[in-house]
Amino acid sequence: MAPQVTVLPPLEIQPQIPPLISVSSCIVLAVIYVGSLYVWSTKHNRDHPTTIKRRFASVCCVMLIAPVFVYFLSSPELLEREPFPKLIGFRLEGLWQAIVIPYLLTALLFLGPIFVNFQNESFSSYFDMDYWRGSCSNIIWIRNLVMAPLSEEFVYRACMMPLILQSFPPMTAVFITPLFFGVAHLHHIAERLSMGMELSTALLIGLFQFIYTTLFGFYSAFLFARTGHFVAPLLAHALCNHMGLPDVQDLWQQDLWRRVLAVVLYVVGLAGWIFLLPIATEPSLYSNKLYWNV
């Protein structure tokens, strides 16, 4: 009689915890993150250095709390099988690919704006040490390009995604977690109202921000699941915050041929990004066997 061969299941996260637990824990994490921004009593606006420093302290505390949720709510079998740092996207295999490839892919999406910035000579400032010294001493720059991407991606991707992935199929998880991320940005509506903005304007901007952040959340969650690395969505988030929304007014101030070329590059960048997205995020490129089936 031929010996029986035991076929092991593929190395991936399988649904192992009830959806109620994973979803409710993510809701709690989202509430804690947003609530931590308002635990301080202050008369200053969100861009005041005192407010920013206090919020830095708050989100750092949340970043210490969030992994505790993942560790104690995850399946014991999963924790026995996989190192905890790997579960939340910290590993050496495929690290340099996760740093370079998703960043270049995201830059391709901004091909048009990058061309416009190059024409305006703002691109040359990136090679000026005074620019970097000034940026690193600017607390708003640090908030937008360092602390915001770091804390948001850690809590909303590295800590929420492993929980959701234990209750839902990968692509479902990619579409669930960004909703927490988008809703978490609605608190800016109250901040705008406190600054005297009209209700209708604040709501309109808030709706647009919700749509924009949710769409980015889909992309960021996809990057995390496909690469299995925290650094991939982190760098993409920082780049998106730096580039911001395309400046249409700046585009139309270009000469005719530059304007036409810029529009072409806008389209080429978007089309190229859509085409290369599944290729550039192929899990095998990143030695990703944990979330490989996304």
mmCIF file of C-alpha atoms in Angstrom:
data_model
loop_
_atom_site.group_PDB
_atom_site.id
_atom_site.type_symbol
_atom_site.label_atom_id
_atom_site.label_comp_id
_atom_site.label_asym_id
_atom_site.label_seq_id
_atom_site.Cartn_x
_atom_site.Cartn_y
_atom_site.Cartn_z
ATOM 1 C CA MET A 1 0.000 0.000 0.000
ATOM 2 C CA ALA A 2 1.321 3.393 -0.960
ATOM 3 C CA PRO A 3 2.096 5.690 1.972
ATOM 4 C CA GLN A 4 -0.395 8.484 2.575
ATOM 5 C CA VAL A 5 0.869 11.983 1.827
ATOM 6 C CA THR A 6 -0.407 14.867 3.896
ATOM 7 C CA VAL A 7 -0.911 17.975 1.783
ATOM 8 C CA LEU A 8 -0.414 21.103 3.827
ATOM 9 C CA PRO A 9 -2.632 24.119 3.086
ATOM 10 C CA PRO A 10 -0.996 27.117 1.409
ATOM 11 C CA LEU A 11 0.720 29.509 3.775
ATOM 12 C CA GLU A 12 -1.900 32.195 4.085
ATOM 13 C CA ILE A 13 -4.270 33.712 6.584
ATOM 14 C CA GLN A 14 -7.518 31.767 6.757
ATOM 15 C CA PRO A 15 -10.737 33.054 8.354
ATOM 16 C CA GLN A 16 -10.258 32.055 11.977
ATOM 17 C CA ILE A 17 -11.928 34.688 14.156
ATOM 18 C CA PRO A 18 -15.591 35.831 14.054
ATOM 19 C CA PRO A 19 -16.262 38.893 11.889
ATOM 20 C CA LEU A 20 -17.976 40.592 14.831
ATOM 21 C CA ILE A 21 -14.728 40.518 16.786
ATOM 22 C CA SER A 22 -12.478 41.728 13.978
ATOM 23 C CA VAL A 23 -14.817 44.497 12.795
ATOM 24 C CA SER A 24 -15.688 45.724 16.295
ATOM 25 C CA SER A 25 -12.009 45.783 17.285
ATOM 26 C CA CYS A 26 -11.183 47.863 14.204
ATOM 27 C CA ILE A 27 -13.992 50.273 15.053
ATOM 28 C CA VAL A 28 -12.590 50.614 18.569
ATOM 29 C CA LEU A 29 -9.105 51.251 17.178
ATOM 30 C CA ALA A 30 -10.440 53.913 14.808
ATOM 31 C CA VAL A 31 -12.315 55.634 17.650
ATOM 32 C CA ILE A 32 -9.229 55.518 19.878
ATOM 33 C CA TYR A 33 -7.050 56.981 17.124
ATOM 34 C CA VAL A 34 -9.366 59.896 16.357
ATOM 35 C CA GLY A 35 -10.261 60.411 20.020
ATOM 36 C CA SER A 36 -6.587 60.645 20.969
ATOM 37 C CA LEU A 37 -6.326 63.807 18.859
ATOM 38 C CA TYR A 38 -8.866 65.592 21.051
ATOM 39 C CA VAL A 39 -7.898 64.516 24.559
ATOM 40 C CA TRP A 40 -5.921 67.725 24.944
ATOM 41 C CA SER A 41 -7.661 70.926 25.914
ATOM 42 C CA THR A 42 -6.331 73.697 23.694
ATOM 43 C CA LYS A 43 -7.374 77.010 22.194
ATOM 44 C CA HIS A 44 -5.044 76.602 19.233
ATOM 45 C CA ASN A 45 -5.921 75.295 15.772
ATOM 46 C CA ARG A 46 -4.637 72.029 14.305
ATOM 47 C CA ASP A 47 -1.586 73.699 12.701
ATOM 48 C CA HIS A 48 -0.296 75.300 15.879
ATOM 49 C CA PRO A 49 3.009 73.713 17.026
ATOM 50 C CA THR A 50 1.604 73.001 20.488
ATOM 51 C CA THR A 51 -1.392 71.145 19.044
ATOM 52 C CA ILE A 52 0.794 69.182 16.651
ATOM 53 C CA LYS A 53 3.263 68.117 19.358
ATOM 54 C CA ARG A 54 0.462 66.967 21.651
ATOM 55 C CA ARG A 55 -1.101 64.979 18.840
ATOM 56 C CA PHE A 56 2.258 63.407 18.107
ATOM 57 C CA ALA A 57 2.296 62.127 21.681
ATOM 58 C CA SER A 58 -1.290 60.892 21.375
ATOM 59 C CA VAL A 59 -0.823 58.880 18.191
ATOM 60 C CA CYS A 60 2.418 57.390 19.520
ATOM 61 C CA CYS A 61 0.424 56.021 22.453
ATOM 62 C CA VAL A 62 -2.171 54.602 20.050
ATOM 63 C CA MET A 63 0.627 52.945 18.062
ATOM 64 C CA LEU A 64 1.663 51.162 21.255
ATOM 65 C CA ILE A 65 -1.893 50.039 21.986
ATOM 66 C CA ALA A 66 -2.909 48.876 18.483
ATOM 67 C CA PRO A 67 -0.563 45.834 18.250
ATOM 68 C CA VAL A 68 -1.991 44.577 21.549
ATOM 69 C CA PHE A 69 -5.379 44.206 19.829
ATOM 70 C CA VAL A 70 -3.788 42.178 17.037
ATOM 71 C CA TYR A 71 -1.816 39.933 19.379
ATOM 72 C CA PHE A 72 -4.609 39.053 21.783
ATOM 73 C CA LEU A 73 -7.434 38.804 19.234
ATOM 74 C CA SER A 74 -5.615 36.831 16.555
ATOM 75 C CA SER A 75 -5.991 33.104 16.187
ATOM 76 C CA PRO A 76 -3.561 31.222 18.485
ATOM 77 C CA GLU A 77 -2.850 28.815 15.628
ATOM 78 C CA LEU A 78 -1.814 31.698 13.405
ATOM 79 C CA LEU A 79 0.466 33.161 16.069
ATOM 80 C CA GLU A 80 2.102 29.790 16.554
ATOM 81 C CA ARG A 81 2.694 29.466 12.831
ATOM 82 C CA GLU A 82 3.861 32.991 12.033
ATOM 83 C CA PRO A 83 6.140 35.442 13.877
ATOM 84 C CA PHE A 84 4.104 38.381 15.140
ATOM 85 C CA PRO A 85 6.290 41.073 13.440
ATOM 86 C CA LYS A 86 5.712 39.343 10.107
ATOM 87 C CA LEU A 87 1.970 39.382 10.703
ATOM 88 C CA ILE A 88 1.961 43.186 10.936
ATOM 89 C CA GLY A 89 4.300 43.695 7.984
ATOM 90 C CA PHE A 90 7.775 43.803 9.511
ATOM 91 C CA ARG A 91 10.153 41.335 7.863
ATOM 92 C CA LEU A 92 13.401 41.335 5.899
ATOM 93 C CA GLU A 93 12.424 39.128 2.943
ATOM 94 C CA GLY A 94 11.603 41.310 -0.036
ATOM 95 C CA LEU A 95 12.260 44.500 1.915
ATOM 96 C CA TRP A 96 14.176 46.428 -0.731
ATOM 97 C CA GLN A 97 11.555 45.519 -3.343
ATOM 98 C CA ALA A 98 8.818 46.786 -1.002
ATOM 99 C CA ILE A 99 10.708 50.067 -0.605
ATOM 100 C CA VAL A 100 11.441 50.714 -4.274
ATOM 101 C CA ILE A 101 8.737 49.154 -6.473
ATOM 102 C CA PRO A 102 5.499 50.467 -4.830
ATOM 103 C CA TYR A 103 7.099 53.905 -4.465
ATOM 104 C CA LEU A 104 7.934 54.072 -8.166
ATOM 105 C CA LEU A 105 4.482 52.725 -8.997
ATOM 106 C CA THR A 106 2.896 55.521 -6.963
ATOM 107 C CA ALA A 107 5.198 58.094 -8.576
ATOM 108 C CA LEU A 108 3.968 56.866 -11.977
ATOM 109 C CA LEU A 109 0.451 57.845 -10.931
ATOM 110 C CA PHE A 110 1.759 61.406 -10.423
ATOM 111 C CA LEU A 111 3.674 61.512 -13.701
ATOM 112 C CA GLY A 112 1.751 64.587 -14.910
ATOM 113 C CA PRO A 113 2.119 66.645 -11.697
ATOM 114 C CA ILE A 114 5.799 65.693 -11.454
ATOM 115 C CA PHE A 115 6.336 67.015 -14.998
ATOM 116 C CA VAL A 116 4.569 70.284 -14.115
ATOM 117 C CA ASN A 117 6.682 70.657 -10.969
ATOM 118 C CA PHE A 118 9.799 70.048 -13.035
ATOM 119 C CA GLN A 119 8.780 72.818 -15.429
ATOM 120 C CA ASN A 120 8.254 75.166 -12.485
ATOM 121 C CA GLU A 121 11.775 74.356 -11.272
ATOM 122 C CA SER A 122 10.408 73.154 -7.918
ATOM 123 C CA PHE A 123 11.912 69.748 -8.688
ATOM 124 C CA SER A 124 15.427 71.161 -8.291
ATOM 125 C CA SER A 125 14.701 72.038 -4.671
ATOM 126 C CA TYR A 126 14.827 68.317 -3.801
ATOM 127 C CA PHE A 127 18.579 68.437 -4.450
ATOM 128 C CA ASP A 128 19.070 71.470 -2.212
ATOM 129 C CA MET A 129 20.224 70.673 1.326
ATOM 130 C CA ASP A 130 18.637 73.898 2.589
ATOM 131 C CA TYR A 131 15.258 72.551 1.455
ATOM 132 C CA TRP A 132 15.684 69.383 3.502
ATOM 133 C CA ARG A 133 17.035 71.241 6.537
ATOM 134 C CA GLY A 134 14.074 73.599 6.401
ATOM 135 C CA SER A 135 11.610 70.755 5.921
ATOM 136 C CA CYS A 136 12.990 68.685 8.782
ATOM 137 C CA SER A 137 12.666 71.685 11.098
ATOM 138 C CA ASN A 138 9.093 72.404 9.944
ATOM 139 C CA ILE A 139 6.707 70.619 12.283
ATOM 140 C CA ILE A 140 3.819 70.762 9.789
ATOM 141 C CA TRP A 141 6.020 69.061 7.175
ATOM 142 C CA ILE A 142 6.975 66.404 9.733
ATOM 143 C CA ARG A 143 3.300 65.878 10.573
ATOM 144 C CA ASN A 144 2.153 65.569 6.967
ATOM 145 C CA LEU A 145 4.997 63.476 5.569
ATOM 146 C CA VAL A 146 6.259 61.525 8.574
ATOM 147 C CA MET A 147 3.936 61.188 11.562
ATOM 148 C CA ALA A 148 0.600 61.090 9.724
ATOM 149 C CA PRO A 149 1.665 58.362 7.242
ATOM 150 C CA LEU A 150 3.552 56.454 9.937
ATOM 151 C CA SER A 151 0.773 56.401 12.527
ATOM 152 C CA GLU A 152 -2.149 55.999 10.119
ATOM 153 C CA GLU A 153 -0.575 53.206 8.104
ATOM 154 C CA PHE A 154 0.528 51.382 11.236
ATOM 155 C CA VAL A 155 -2.892 51.509 12.893
ATOM 156 C CA TYR A 156 -5.185 51.277 9.856
ATOM 157 C CA ARG A 157 -3.125 48.887 7.758
ATOM 158 C CA ALA A 158 -0.532 46.985 9.793
ATOM 159 C CA CYS A 159 -2.881 46.407 12.744
ATOM 160 C CA MET A 160 -6.366 46.384 11.218
ATOM 161 C CA MET A 161 -5.647 44.353 8.087
ATOM 162 C CA PRO A 162 -4.318 41.249 9.904
ATOM 163 C CA LEU A 163 -7.502 41.185 12.007
ATOM 164 C CA ILE A 164 -9.903 41.684 9.103
ATOM 165 C CA LEU A 165 -8.009 39.122 7.008
ATOM 166 C CA GLN A 166 -8.749 36.499 9.656
ATOM 167 C CA SER A 167 -12.489 36.997 9.147
ATOM 168 C CA PHE A 168 -12.907 37.853 5.461
ATOM 169 C CA PRO A 169 -11.393 36.886 2.089
ATOM 170 C CA PRO A 170 -8.445 39.103 1.124
ATOM 171 C CA MET A 171 -10.179 41.265 -1.489
ATOM 172 C CA THR A 172 -13.104 41.818 0.870
ATOM 173 C CA ALA A 173 -10.657 42.900 3.553
ATOM 174 C CA VAL A 174 -9.055 45.351 1.120
ATOM 175 C CA PHE A 175 -12.433 47.025 0.656
ATOM 176 C CA ILE A 176 -13.464 46.962 4.338
ATOM 177 C CA THR A 177 -10.523 48.566 6.132
ATOM 178 C CA PRO A 178 -10.425 51.773 4.002
ATOM 179 C CA LEU A 179 -13.928 52.593 5.245
ATOM 180 C CA PHE A 180 -12.557 52.971 8.781
ATOM 181 C CA PHE A 181 -9.788 55.145 7.354
ATOM 182 C CA GLY A 182 -12.163 57.371 5.377
ATOM 183 C CA VAL A 183 -14.650 57.827 8.220
ATOM 184 C CA ALA A 184 -11.777 58.684 10.578
ATOM 185 C CA HIS A 185 -11.054 61.802 8.495
ATOM 186 C CA LEU A 186 -14.568 63.208 8.914
ATOM 187 C CA HIS A 187 -13.516 64.808 12.198
ATOM 188 C CA HIS A 188 -11.905 67.560 10.110
ATOM 189 C CA ILE A 189 -15.423 68.868 9.430
ATOM 190 C CA ALA A 190 -15.747 69.918 13.088
ATOM 191 C CA GLU A 191 -12.317 71.558 12.928
ATOM 192 C CA ARG A 192 -13.309 73.595 9.888
ATOM 193 C CA LEU A 193 -16.566 74.664 11.533
ATOM 194 C CA SER A 194 -14.641 75.808 14.616
ATOM 195 C CA MET A 195 -12.528 77.990 12.331
ATOM 196 C CA GLY A 196 -15.649 79.762 11.033
ATOM 197 C CA MET A 197 -16.214 77.891 7.788
ATOM 198 C CA GLU A 198 -19.801 77.661 6.563
ATOM 199 C CA LEU A 199 -21.560 74.356 7.233
ATOM 200 C CA SER A 200 -22.301 73.614 3.576
ATOM 201 C CA THR A 201 -18.694 74.262 2.566
ATOM 202 C CA ALA A 202 -17.311 72.179 5.436
ATOM 203 C CA LEU A 203 -19.629 69.285 4.561
ATOM 204 C CA LEU A 204 -18.718 69.445 0.878
ATOM 205 C CA ILE A 205 -14.992 69.428 1.634
ATOM 206 C CA GLY A 206 -15.536 66.666 4.184
ATOM 207 C CA LEU A 207 -17.385 64.510 1.652
ATOM 208 C CA PHE A 208 -14.640 65.012 -0.909
ATOM 209 C CA GLN A 209 -11.973 64.165 1.673
ATOM 210 C CA PHE A 210 -13.885 61.035 2.681
ATOM 211 C CA ILE A 211 -14.008 59.853 -0.942
ATOM 212 C CA TYR A 212 -10.346 60.705 -1.555
ATOM 213 C CA THR A 213 -9.038 59.071 1.634
ATOM 214 C CA THR A 214 -11.203 55.994 1.120
ATOM 215 C CA LEU A 215 -9.924 55.542 -2.441
ATOM 216 C CA PHE A 216 -6.366 55.907 -1.231
ATOM 217 C CA GLY A 217 -7.185 53.461 1.561
ATOM 218 C CA PHE A 218 -8.136 50.831 -1.041
ATOM 219 C CA TYR A 219 -4.764 51.284 -2.719
ATOM 220 C CA SER A 220 -2.839 51.284 0.546
ATOM 221 C CA ALA A 221 -4.593 48.168 1.871
ATOM 222 C CA PHE A 222 -3.955 46.449 -1.471
ATOM 223 C CA LEU A 223 -0.251 47.286 -1.223
ATOM 224 C CA PHE A 224 -0.041 45.912 2.299
ATOM 225 C CA ALA A 225 -1.826 42.689 1.452
ATOM 226 C CA ARG A 226 0.046 42.057 -1.796
ATOM 227 C CA THR A 227 3.546 42.917 -0.555
ATOM 228 C CA GLY A 228 3.133 41.815 3.059
ATOM 229 C CA HIS A 229 5.231 44.833 4.063
ATOM 230 C CA PHE A 230 4.301 47.833 6.185
ATOM 231 C CA VAL A 231 6.869 50.024 4.430
ATOM 232 C CA ALA A 232 5.097 49.802 1.039
ATOM 233 C CA PRO A 233 1.891 51.683 2.001
ATOM 234 C CA LEU A 234 3.911 53.937 4.325
ATOM 235 C CA LEU A 235 6.065 55.357 1.526
ATOM 236 C CA ALA A 236 3.114 55.542 -0.874
ATOM 237 C CA HIS A 237 1.153 57.506 1.739
ATOM 238 C CA ALA A 238 4.032 59.928 2.300
ATOM 239 C CA LEU A 239 4.404 60.524 -1.440
ATOM 240 C CA CYS A 240 0.654 61.109 -1.894
ATOM 241 C CA ASN A 241 0.640 63.584 0.999
ATOM 242 C CA HIS A 242 3.600 65.392 -0.540
ATOM 243 C CA MET A 243 2.129 65.594 -4.025
ATOM 244 C CA GLY A 244 -1.424 66.401 -2.925
ATOM 245 C CA LEU A 245 -4.193 66.843 -5.455
ATOM 246 C CA PRO A 246 -3.174 67.966 -8.959
ATOM 247 C CA ASP A 247 -2.988 71.755 -9.318
ATOM 248 C CA VAL A 248 -5.140 72.347 -12.398
ATOM 249 C CA GLN A 249 -4.541 76.102 -12.292
ATOM 250 C CA ASP A 250 -0.793 75.538 -12.383
ATOM 251 C CA LEU A 251 -1.281 73.169 -15.319
ATOM 252 C CA TRP A 252 -3.095 75.739 -17.438
ATOM 253 C CA GLN A 253 -0.420 78.349 -16.805
ATOM 254 C CA GLN A 254 2.022 76.298 -18.884
ATOM 255 C CA ASP A 255 2.805 77.019 -22.525
ATOM 256 C CA LEU A 256 0.521 75.266 -25.002
ATOM 257 C CA TRP A 257 2.910 72.449 -25.920
ATOM 258 C CA ARG A 258 3.873 71.888 -22.271
ATOM 259 C CA ARG A 259 0.209 71.875 -21.346
ATOM 260 C CA VAL A 260 -0.590 69.275 -23.993
ATOM 261 C CA LEU A 261 2.387 67.155 -22.952
ATOM 262 C CA ALA A 262 1.378 67.429 -19.287
ATOM 263 C CA VAL A 263 -2.174 66.276 -20.052
ATOM 264 C CA VAL A 264 -0.769 63.343 -22.027
ATOM 265 C CA LEU A 265 1.485 62.449 -19.087
ATOM 266 C CA TYR A 266 -1.498 62.656 -16.722
ATOM 267 C CA VAL A 267 -3.307 60.088 -18.865
ATOM 268 C CA VAL A 268 -0.220 57.926 -19.441
ATOM 269 C CA GLY A 269 0.594 57.931 -15.738
ATOM 270 C CA LEU A 270 -2.914 56.838 -14.764
ATOM 271 C CA ALA A 271 -3.116 54.198 -17.511
ATOM 272 C CA GLY A 272 0.367 52.902 -16.700
ATOM 273 C CA TRP A 273 -0.461 52.712 -13.006
ATOM 274 C CA ILE A 274 -3.638 50.712 -13.685
ATOM 275 C CA PHE A 275 -1.804 48.354 -16.038
ATOM 276 C CA LEU A 276 1.230 47.803 -13.797
ATOM 277 C CA LEU A 277 -0.625 47.600 -10.476
ATOM 278 C CA PRO A 278 -1.163 43.803 -10.501
ATOM 279 C CA ILE A 279 2.262 43.191 -12.032
ATOM 280 C CA ALA A 280 4.296 45.432 -9.730
ATOM 281 C CA THR A 281 2.533 44.060 -6.658
ATOM 282 C CA GLU A 282 2.929 40.376 -7.542
ATOM 283 C CA PRO A 283 3.408 38.745 -4.108
ATOM 284 C CA SER A 284 6.260 36.544 -5.335
ATOM 285 C CA LEU A 285 8.361 39.686 -5.916
ATOM 286 C CA TYR A 286 8.259 40.310 -2.182
ATOM 287 C CA SER A 287 8.560 36.702 -0.978
ATOM 288 C CA ASN A 288 5.064 37.173 0.387
ATOM 289 C CA LYS A 289 3.484 33.838 1.236
ATOM 290 C CA LEU A 290 1.217 35.119 3.980
ATOM 291 C CA TYR A 291 -1.144 37.286 1.922
ATOM 292 C CA TRP A 292 -0.227 35.822 -1.469
ATOM 293 C CA ASN A 293 -3.782 35.087 -2.638
ATOM 294 C CA VAL A 294 -4.950 38.728 -2.808
#
